[in-house]
Structures are given as structure tokens and as C-alpha cells.
XYZ file of C-alpha atoms in Angstrom:
504
model
C -6.081 5.101 3.363
C -9.685 5.508 2.253
C -12.810 5.726 4.406
C -12.971 1.995 5.104
C -9.382 1.961 6.291
C -10.078 4.990 8.465
C -12.884 3.092 10.171
C -10.445 0.289 10.933
C -7.927 2.790 12.247
C -10.575 4.171 14.574
C -11.266 0.632 15.737
C -7.574 0.122 16.458
C -7.448 3.381 18.392
C -10.388 2.177 20.488
C -8.609 -1.123 21.096
C -5.541 0.783 22.240
C -7.622 2.899 24.578
C -9.255 -0.170 26.112
C -5.871 -1.756 26.633
C -4.582 1.420 28.251
C -7.600 1.532 30.519
C -7.175 -2.123 31.460
C -10.380 -3.247 29.668
C -8.885 -5.084 27.747
C -4.516 -25.540 -4.199
C -5.213 -24.813 -7.435
C -8.692 -24.860 -8.975
C -10.478 -23.357 -11.930
C -12.636 -20.313 -11.130
C -16.416 -20.253 -11.247
C -17.831 -19.344 -14.638
C -18.781 -15.865 -13.414
C -15.472 -15.065 -11.805
C -13.492 -13.526 -14.627
C -13.096 -12.973 -18.299
C -9.756 -13.807 -19.861
C -10.377 -11.448 -22.751
C -8.314 -8.293 -22.259
C -7.925 -5.187 -24.310
C -4.289 -5.999 -23.438
C -2.301 -5.803 -21.027
C 10.323 23.636 8.063
C 7.632 25.940 9.266
C 4.327 25.127 10.932
C 2.365 26.379 7.927
C 3.533 25.316 4.484
C 3.651 27.505 1.420
C 0.913 26.725 -1.068
C 1.129 27.421 -4.787
C -1.917 29.110 -6.334
C -4.481 26.469 -7.224
C -5.951 26.626 -10.697
C -9.520 25.300 -10.276
C -10.333 22.329 -12.473
C -13.648 20.624 -13.093
C -13.155 17.352 -11.268
C -15.889 15.825 -13.394
C -14.777 17.148 -16.787
C -13.541 14.461 -19.150
C -9.806 15.119 -19.510
C -8.887 11.461 -20.016
C -6.658 10.710 -23.001
C -7.764 7.538 -24.713
C -5.068 5.728 -26.663
C -4.249 2.418 -28.229
C -4.864 -0.779 -26.303
C -1.967 -1.797 -24.064
C -0.713 -4.604 -26.302
C 2.465 -2.542 -26.449
C 2.429 -2.354 -22.642
C 5.537 -1.976 -20.450
C 8.636 -3.989 -21.344
C 10.970 -5.290 -18.630
C 14.273 -3.585 -17.955
C 15.164 -4.483 -14.364
C 18.107 -6.960 -14.272
C 16.655 -10.095 -12.657
C 17.922 -13.637 -13.149
C 14.407 -14.938 -13.860
C 13.975 -12.841 -17.003
C 10.459 -12.066 -18.105
C 8.162 -14.660 -16.505
C 6.147 -16.944 -18.738
C 4.332 -18.612 -15.847
C 3.797 -18.417 -12.090
C 3.678 -21.427 -9.785
C 1.545 -21.153 -6.656
C 3.511 -22.781 -3.847
C 1.862 -24.647 -1.004
C 0.303 -22.348 1.627
C 1.997 -22.119 5.028
C 0.377 -21.263 8.355
C 2.216 -18.936 10.750
C 3.005 -20.543 14.090
C 1.698 -18.991 17.294
C -1.379 -17.010 18.208
C -2.410 -13.847 16.405
C -4.690 -11.016 17.437
C -8.394 -11.858 17.475
C -9.195 -8.460 15.902
C -9.559 -9.224 12.197
C -8.773 -5.641 11.125
C -5.235 -5.886 12.557
C -3.705 -8.758 10.582
C -1.972 -8.923 8.189
C -0.867 -5.289 8.188
C 1.965 -5.354 5.636
C 3.797 -7.737 3.285
C 6.976 -7.429 1.200
C 8.775 -9.776 -1.203
C 12.553 -9.726 -1.687
C 14.387 -10.326 -4.971
C 15.011 -13.981 -4.078
C 11.281 -14.544 -3.477
C 11.213 -14.574 0.333
C 7.974 -13.118 1.686
C 7.853 -11.284 5.031
C 4.540 -10.462 6.714
C 4.037 -7.982 9.558
C 1.113 -8.789 11.821
C -0.375 -8.171 15.255
C 0.268 -11.140 17.501
C -1.682 -12.041 20.590
C -0.896 -10.145 23.777
C -0.518 -6.752 22.058
C 2.766 -7.701 20.368
C 3.804 -6.856 16.787
C 5.540 -9.725 14.979
C 6.923 -10.787 11.586
C 7.005 -14.165 9.843
C 8.662 -15.380 6.634
C 7.806 -17.796 3.869
C 9.856 -19.927 3.458
C 9.814 -19.834 7.282
C 12.853 -18.414 9.073
C 14.437 -20.360 11.915
C 13.430 -17.733 14.487
C 9.822 -17.212 13.329
C 7.791 -15.513 14.608
C 10.216 -12.619 15.157
C 10.025 -9.585 17.435
C 11.215 -6.366 15.712
C 10.958 -4.282 18.899
C 13.923 -5.629 20.844
C 11.796 -7.236 23.559
C 9.355 -4.484 24.483
C 6.276 -5.442 26.497
C 3.621 -3.966 24.167
C 3.818 -2.928 20.517
C 1.179 -2.100 17.915
C 0.734 -1.960 14.148
C -1.802 0.444 12.670
C -3.927 -0.941 9.800
C -3.342 0.882 6.535
C 0.146 2.079 7.460
C 3.402 1.064 5.739
C 5.397 -0.583 8.535
C 7.785 -2.658 6.460
C 10.208 -1.779 3.632
C 13.174 -3.433 1.898
C 16.215 -2.033 0.061
C 18.122 -3.400 -2.933
C 20.342 -5.638 -0.787
C 17.366 -7.337 0.877
C 17.837 -5.493 4.177
C 14.468 -4.778 5.792
C 13.412 -1.787 7.888
C 10.352 -1.874 10.143
C 8.582 0.498 12.509
C 6.220 -0.398 15.377
C 4.399 1.770 17.907
C 5.056 1.425 21.626
C 2.400 2.877 23.995
C 4.014 5.114 26.607
C 1.188 6.995 28.320
C -2.542 7.613 28.216
C -4.350 10.909 28.808
C -7.657 9.989 30.478
C -8.948 13.566 30.113
C -8.674 13.599 26.301
C -8.769 9.810 25.783
C -5.532 10.081 23.798
C -2.911 7.337 23.588
C 0.665 8.512 23.090
C 3.354 6.365 21.470
C 7.052 6.152 20.832
C 8.177 4.714 17.508
C 10.619 1.807 17.452
C 12.630 1.327 14.223
C 14.584 -1.871 13.533
C 16.679 -3.286 10.676
C 17.147 -6.851 9.548
C 19.780 -8.069 7.059
C 18.776 -10.521 4.342
C 18.322 -13.939 5.926
C 19.047 -12.586 9.414
C 17.233 -11.430 12.540
C 15.964 -8.051 13.683
C 18.455 -5.761 15.416
C 18.458 -6.232 19.186
C 18.899 -2.502 19.839
C 16.353 -0.729 17.602
C 16.179 3.058 17.385
C 13.459 4.851 19.356
C 12.042 8.008 17.772
C 10.714 9.833 20.801
C 8.397 12.808 20.446
C 5.715 14.619 22.408
C 2.474 13.449 20.799
C 2.712 10.558 18.384
C -0.988 9.863 18.056
C -1.744 9.015 14.427
C -0.507 7.308 11.280
C 3.023 6.063 10.619
C 4.753 5.256 7.281
C 8.308 4.135 6.519
C 9.894 4.138 3.034
C 13.325 2.948 1.871
C 15.098 3.275 -1.490
C 17.500 0.842 -3.178
C 20.584 2.137 -1.315
C 18.877 2.029 2.088
C 18.225 5.762 2.425
C 14.976 6.055 4.349
C 12.274 8.321 5.728
C 9.872 7.682 8.596
C 6.856 9.998 8.816
C 4.176 10.173 11.489
C 1.268 12.443 12.314
C 1.367 14.412 15.534
C -2.196 15.628 15.926
C -2.655 17.327 12.519
C 1.025 18.012 11.871
C 3.691 15.813 10.317
C 7.116 15.019 11.644
C 9.864 12.823 10.222
C 13.281 11.299 10.768
C 15.693 10.548 7.941
C 18.776 8.517 7.139
C 21.024 9.016 4.125
C 21.974 5.371 3.448
C 21.790 1.855 4.882
C 23.527 1.775 8.263
C 23.644 5.578 8.562
C 22.300 7.156 11.775
C 18.750 8.484 11.847
C 18.242 12.231 12.214
C 16.310 13.742 15.079
C 12.582 14.493 14.570
C 11.953 17.345 12.117
C 8.783 19.166 11.147
C 7.372 18.846 7.632
C 5.846 22.107 6.288
C 2.389 20.636 5.696
C 0.087 21.844 8.444
C -3.448 20.822 9.414
C -3.290 17.578 7.417
C -4.958 14.211 7.926
C -4.123 11.201 5.743
C -0.840 10.775 3.828
C 1.447 8.551 1.741
C 5.223 8.963 1.539
C 8.015 7.444 -0.565
C 11.667 8.066 -1.473
C 13.316 7.729 -4.887
C 16.820 6.451 -5.645
C 18.217 9.994 -5.669
C 17.041 10.446 -2.067
C 14.191 12.812 -2.934
C 11.019 12.377 -0.872
C 7.412 12.931 -1.987
C 4.602 13.270 0.545
C 0.976 13.316 -0.633
C -1.636 14.317 1.943
C -5.194 15.550 2.307
C -6.955 18.260 4.315
C -10.660 17.331 4.172
C -11.571 19.376 7.241
C -9.302 22.414 6.858
C -9.239 25.582 4.781
C -8.326 25.434 1.981
C -9.398 21.770 1.771
C -8.197 19.300 -0.835
C -5.355 16.920 -1.692
C -1.776 18.215 -1.748
C 1.756 17.032 -2.454
C 5.136 18.274 -1.310
C 8.676 17.240 -2.316
C 11.967 17.232 -0.399
C 15.325 17.494 -2.141
C 18.439 15.549 -1.157
C 19.744 18.592 0.706
C 16.599 18.752 2.867
C 14.671 21.569 1.183
C 10.899 21.194 0.847
C 9.104 22.679 -2.155
C 5.885 24.648 -1.656
C 2.848 22.397 -1.327
C 1.051 21.747 -4.608
C -2.745 21.512 -4.468
C -4.003 18.631 -6.619
C -7.759 18.803 -5.992
C -10.397 20.991 -4.437
C -12.987 20.709 -1.636
C -14.683 17.451 -0.663
C -11.838 15.276 -1.918
C -9.391 12.974 -0.204
C -6.249 10.969 -0.923
C -6.567 7.362 -2.132
C -2.950 6.472 -2.867
C 0.447 7.612 -4.128
C 3.263 5.802 -5.946
C 6.816 6.996 -6.678
C 9.294 5.238 -8.954
C 13.079 5.071 -8.603
C 13.608 8.052 -10.948
C 11.200 10.346 -9.114
C 8.014 10.077 -11.219
C 4.949 10.117 -8.951
C 1.248 9.406 -9.496
C -1.406 10.333 -6.918
C -5.003 9.070 -6.973
C -7.664 11.190 -5.302
C -11.345 12.021 -5.419
C -14.551 12.508 -3.457
C -15.631 9.763 -1.075
C -18.142 8.918 1.598
C -16.724 6.312 4.007
C -14.821 4.615 1.205
C -17.631 4.609 -1.384
C -16.892 7.032 -4.253
C -19.462 9.723 -4.860
C -17.730 10.731 -8.090
C -14.950 9.755 -10.425
C -11.419 9.141 -9.205
C -8.713 11.425 -10.603
C -4.973 10.891 -10.984
C -2.282 13.554 -10.865
C 1.214 12.892 -12.244
C 4.516 14.521 -11.306
C 7.452 14.289 -13.719
C 10.963 13.508 -12.488
C 11.836 17.225 -12.504
C 9.011 17.967 -10.071
C 6.436 19.351 -12.542
C 2.810 18.409 -11.835
C 0.568 17.703 -14.823
C -3.157 18.449 -14.923
C -5.431 15.948 -13.106
C -6.950 13.226 -15.310
C -10.443 11.945 -14.682
C -10.495 8.129 -14.572
C -13.402 5.880 -15.540
C -15.519 4.708 -12.615
C -13.332 3.962 -9.546
C -10.045 3.205 -11.337
C -7.305 4.317 -8.955
C -9.278 3.584 -5.803
C -7.816 0.085 -5.409
C -4.210 0.415 -6.460
C -1.695 2.811 -8.012
C 1.915 1.991 -8.938
C 4.578 3.344 -11.310
C 7.226 1.266 -13.071
C 10.801 2.392 -13.684
C 9.925 3.920 -17.063
C 7.198 6.095 -15.561
C 4.192 4.020 -16.673
C 1.433 3.827 -14.101
C -0.985 0.990 -13.367
C -4.261 1.671 -11.582
C -7.177 -0.577 -10.654
C -10.740 -0.349 -9.396
C -14.308 -1.577 -9.701
C -16.548 -0.801 -12.650
C -19.868 -2.005 -11.248
C -19.425 -5.824 -11.186
C -16.054 -5.914 -12.966
C -12.543 -5.329 -11.649
C -10.646 -3.291 -14.232
C -7.152 -1.951 -14.725
C -5.487 0.730 -16.794
C -1.912 1.426 -17.892
C -0.482 4.820 -18.743
C 2.294 5.560 -21.191
C 5.632 6.959 -20.048
C 4.484 10.505 -20.905
C 1.455 10.202 -18.611
C -1.259 9.769 -21.271
C -3.549 6.824 -20.572
C -4.337 3.694 -22.556
C -7.740 2.028 -22.722
C -8.976 0.285 -19.538
C -9.078 -3.511 -19.595
C -10.894 -6.238 -17.695
C -9.121 -8.073 -14.891
C -12.168 -9.925 -13.560
C -15.524 -9.502 -15.274
C -18.933 -10.084 -13.694
C -17.726 -11.033 -10.216
C -19.530 -10.859 -6.906
C -17.785 -7.923 -5.250
C -18.025 -8.657 -1.534
C -17.732 -4.950 -0.643
C -16.160 -6.232 2.537
C -13.377 -4.158 4.018
C -10.251 -6.307 4.188
C -11.026 -8.074 0.893
C -10.705 -4.978 -1.313
C -8.718 -5.560 -4.526
C -4.969 -5.074 -4.801
C -3.696 -4.041 -8.254
C 0.031 -3.343 -8.352
C 3.192 -3.552 -10.482
C 6.920 -3.766 -9.758
C 9.663 -1.591 -11.217
C 10.075 -3.502 -14.459
C 6.314 -3.676 -15.080
C 5.357 -7.180 -13.883
C 1.829 -6.866 -12.493
C -0.362 -8.567 -9.908
C -4.101 -8.278 -9.327
C -5.798 -9.953 -6.350
C -9.359 -9.712 -5.099
C -11.848 -11.358 -2.781
C -15.138 -12.662 -4.119
C -17.968 -15.091 -3.414
C -18.511 -18.262 -5.401
C -21.918 -19.548 -6.456
C -22.019 -21.619 -3.249
C -21.589 -18.459 -1.173
C -18.078 -19.152 0.167
C -15.435 -16.442 0.151
C -12.230 -16.894 -1.787
C -9.129 -14.962 -2.826
C -8.301 -14.935 -6.554
C -5.354 -13.552 -8.522
C -3.937 -12.906 -11.983
C -0.386 -12.070 -13.043
C 1.161 -10.364 -16.071
C 4.788 -10.231 -17.147
C 5.983 -6.829 -18.342
C 4.784 -6.601 -21.927
C 2.818 -9.860 -21.672
C -0.773 -10.975 -21.351
C -2.472 -11.692 -18.055
C -2.664 -15.241 -16.737
C -5.973 -16.970 -16.256
C -7.664 -16.281 -12.897
C -6.481 -18.624 -10.161
C -7.896 -19.285 -6.710
C -5.223 -18.540 -4.092
C -7.012 -19.627 -0.919
C -8.029 -23.261 -0.328
C -11.757 -23.917 -0.415
C -11.610 -24.671 3.328
C -10.481 -21.116 4.078
C -12.889 -18.199 4.453
C -10.528 -15.189 4.333
C -11.388 -12.200 6.513
C -8.533 -9.885 5.463
C -5.629 -10.143 3.031
C -2.607 -8.360 1.645
C -0.564 -9.037 -1.493
C 2.697 -7.842 -3.029
C 4.950 -8.439 -6.029
C 8.721 -8.155 -5.696
C 11.342 -6.622 -7.977
C 11.913 -9.867 -9.893
C 8.303 -10.980 -10.265
C 7.958 -13.144 -7.157
C 4.582 -12.540 -5.502
C 3.037 -13.377 -2.139
C -0.333 -13.328 -0.434
C -1.161 -13.290 3.279
C -4.626 -13.770 4.743
C -6.436 -14.596 7.959
C -9.181 -17.185 8.358
C -11.002 -19.215 10.989
C -11.740 -18.743 14.667
C -9.423 -18.511 16.460
C -7.759 -16.575 13.671
C -4.878 -18.108 11.787
C -2.474 -16.316 9.465
C -1.518 -17.973 6.177
C 1.077 -17.111 3.506
C 1.271 -18.349 -0.078
C 3.966 -17.456 -2.589
C 3.850 -17.407 -6.393
C 7.161 -18.169 -8.119
C 7.832 -16.846 -11.652
C 9.486 -18.968 -14.324
C 10.163 -18.928 -18.065
C 11.156 -16.129 -20.394
C 8.336 -15.687 -22.895
C 5.516 -14.136 -20.908
C 2.878 -14.449 -23.651
C 0.467 -15.930 -22.814
C 0.909 -16.180 -19.039
C 0.129 -19.378 -17.189
C -0.355 -20.290 -13.548
C 0.135 -23.722 -12.040
C -0.422 -24.890 -8.480
C 1.303 -27.149 -6.009
């Protein structure tokens, strides 16, 4: 969660306080939009290892061959390697949604069969989910009928395992301290089988001071971790497999921390990346938990005046963290990436060109990372090799009008087998806002840019995701009163070079 997301989180906190106080189509892109020419595709205080100072602005980047030999697919999916993506017709979610544009959509996932599920803040302070294709019970309540539930922007509320079973967490306000203006929450955790409804008796993770961020992560077998911030400390509950009981709340040995990302690999090992911009010693850190519940000492990844941008963990336990100096979301210096091997060894930070890594970091099943970010007026991406060395950056969208609007920031991401998705908001020559996207099969070229949103829509916020088998989905809000829309992209074919997109 960068500076812009933090501003939205502060806005949500204010909204919660007011409530507690009772105050409460397919088309070709413009000529400027993109270039199709690519280079190619515990204890209260944690132990800290000695930090070897590095020059965050020294050029340690390893330039290699262009990614024409980019990631090859290996995940067993019936679709094979996609040769094209078809944009399905957009759907509009039934019912009213929150009028606060920073609240919706808050999360989106895509299952192996291509079903998209979106988590969003409905009207009346109620968290909801909706599917595309629509489910019979949409919109659904994951809280079991509670009177008020919230979703924090920038958090990971929704996750899915290999069977298609979903896990979701929402926040339930329980009391308000008028002296400190602090809202306290319980966390409500629910499961939903593939094609089914949310459990009617979700688990409540009760604690003394749940006041900050919340993230849930699930691996292929359904083992899961739920982490939240309690003031500047982290606590978590765990389960060992799908259907297993959740543990009681446990402390994580990472004290005086602020922002974080968490994930779990298929062996049940957990990686938590976090930052301490206001503490001593400041910087970005990472910590790992073994299957038997032992946390390693915290590893410092960067020095003062830096914060966390994102973290990705693959099924085998390879992690990549992006971090660097910021000022309210605008980089003051180059982004860096730090890579952890599957055995838990951290490699030296690598300085990335421009803001690559600020708008997306993911790792495929072979350990190859994909990052994205702006290079002045161009959206660019970069693949790594399996050993962590980096290939040349490539253009995703050249000479575009970057809106610089929070909520329309780019999403650059890849699934486990290396299929990739890039989506971004931009202005056309006529001044209207639109959402655009490109796709790439693992080992294939990128498709031509395609407009996702109809010309009648002016998106205010969006989210995007690509599933294990190449199915993708987009969710965005538009209009007043706000409406929530979902559009899926279905993969087909087996060649993947060159990629094509069609629309319905």
C-alpha cells in the first residue's frame, strides 16, 4: 500500500469514525495510447539480522537478453497456452453500492473455471460480494447477517484455494473510543465452496485493538493466514488446511511496524514483508514462518526513508519485494526489488529503472518475477530470470496520458504459469477516461491494447486479476450514483504468438 492508498485508508478511517459518531465493447485505441513493439515479452520485539548498508541509488541492475525466451507455461490447465482473449460483455452488479469512490471495488479474484468474484462496499455500511457470471444469490453477504461490516481499501480481503473454495475477511465495528477517536473492530472470516454460498456461521477473530490493516492469504490446499495490525504490532490466526479450525490470535515478532503484505506458499511457509518508516531502525523488512510455527529473525531489506510497495510469493517459496523512497505515492528515487530464494536466502537489492515495481510485482511458479511501473509517459514492464537476474524492460503502453489519479493506477501481474495481464487508466484525445488492457501468454507476445470500459463509462476506480488458467477479470465503478461493473476476458487457443483480443 503506497502513499496514495494510505490516503484512502485514512479517508475510510474518517468515514468509520463519522459512522460511529452518528454523522454519518471493443474498440481500437487512440494513436497515442500504446506501442505494440516490445523488446519481448513470538516476542514483542523481533530479532533483526545485521544490515549491510547498500547504496539504494547504485546501479546493481543486471541487464540481459530481451525476454523473447520469457516464461513458458507449466501449470496443468485445460485451456493450454492462450492464443487469444475474448472480452465478454460487461455486467452491472445489482443493488446499491457505497457512494465513497475509494471503497469499491476493494478486491477481485478469478477461479480456474473463469468465474470472477468481486468484494465491494455496499450501501448502508455492508460488505458484499458479486460474481460474473452472476450467482443466483448475488449480491452475497459474507458476514453471516451482521448489521455493519467494512472493507479497507488496499487490503487483501479475498483469496481462493486450488479447489475453488474462497476465504474472505470483513471488519465489524464493535466500539468507539471518543477520547482517542479510535474505532475498534472484530474480524469476521467466512468460507465459500466453489459455486456455493458463504458460510452462515463465520469465524470471529476477537482481539483487544484491531485498528488497522487486514490481509488474508490461502495456498492451494486451503492452508491460510490472516494478519492484522493492532496499533503498531501484528497479530495473526492460522489454519493448516481447508476446513481445519483457525488458531487463536498469536503475536508476530515484528514490532513497531506500519504497512505490510503477507502470503503463504504450498508448503505452508508464510512470508511477511513490512515497513517501519517512523521507527528506529527504519526501513523495509521481511520475516518468514516455517510450517512448525517458528519465525526467522527479521531481515532488513532497505534503509531509512523507504517504504514497502508490494510483495509476491510463489508456490515454491520464492519471494520478491519491491520497495523504495516515496512522498505520498510519488517516488523520490528509484524503486528496488529484493528476492528471497526458496531456502530463505535473501539476495542483494536490485535497483530498477524509473518506477518499475511501484505498480505491480508477481512471481510465477518457476521463480520469474514480473514488475511494472511508469517511465515518464510510458507504462513499462520487466521480467526476471529464474535465478533472479533481470531482463531488459519493455513497453506495455507508450506515450499515454497517465491520469495520475488514485484508483486508476496500473495493474501489472502474472499467474503461476506466467500468463500476464497489464491494465491501466488513461485519457483519450477527447478527454474521457478509459480502462485499457493487454495480455500475454506464458512465452508469448503481448496482445494489442484493448479498451475494456465502454465509452459511456468514466471509471473512478478499478481492480484487475488473472487466474491460474489465464482467465482475467476487471471491476470498476462509474457514474453517480455509483455503479459497479465486471468484465471478464476468456482465453482460447494454444499458440500464444502473437496474442489477439476480440470483443463481444
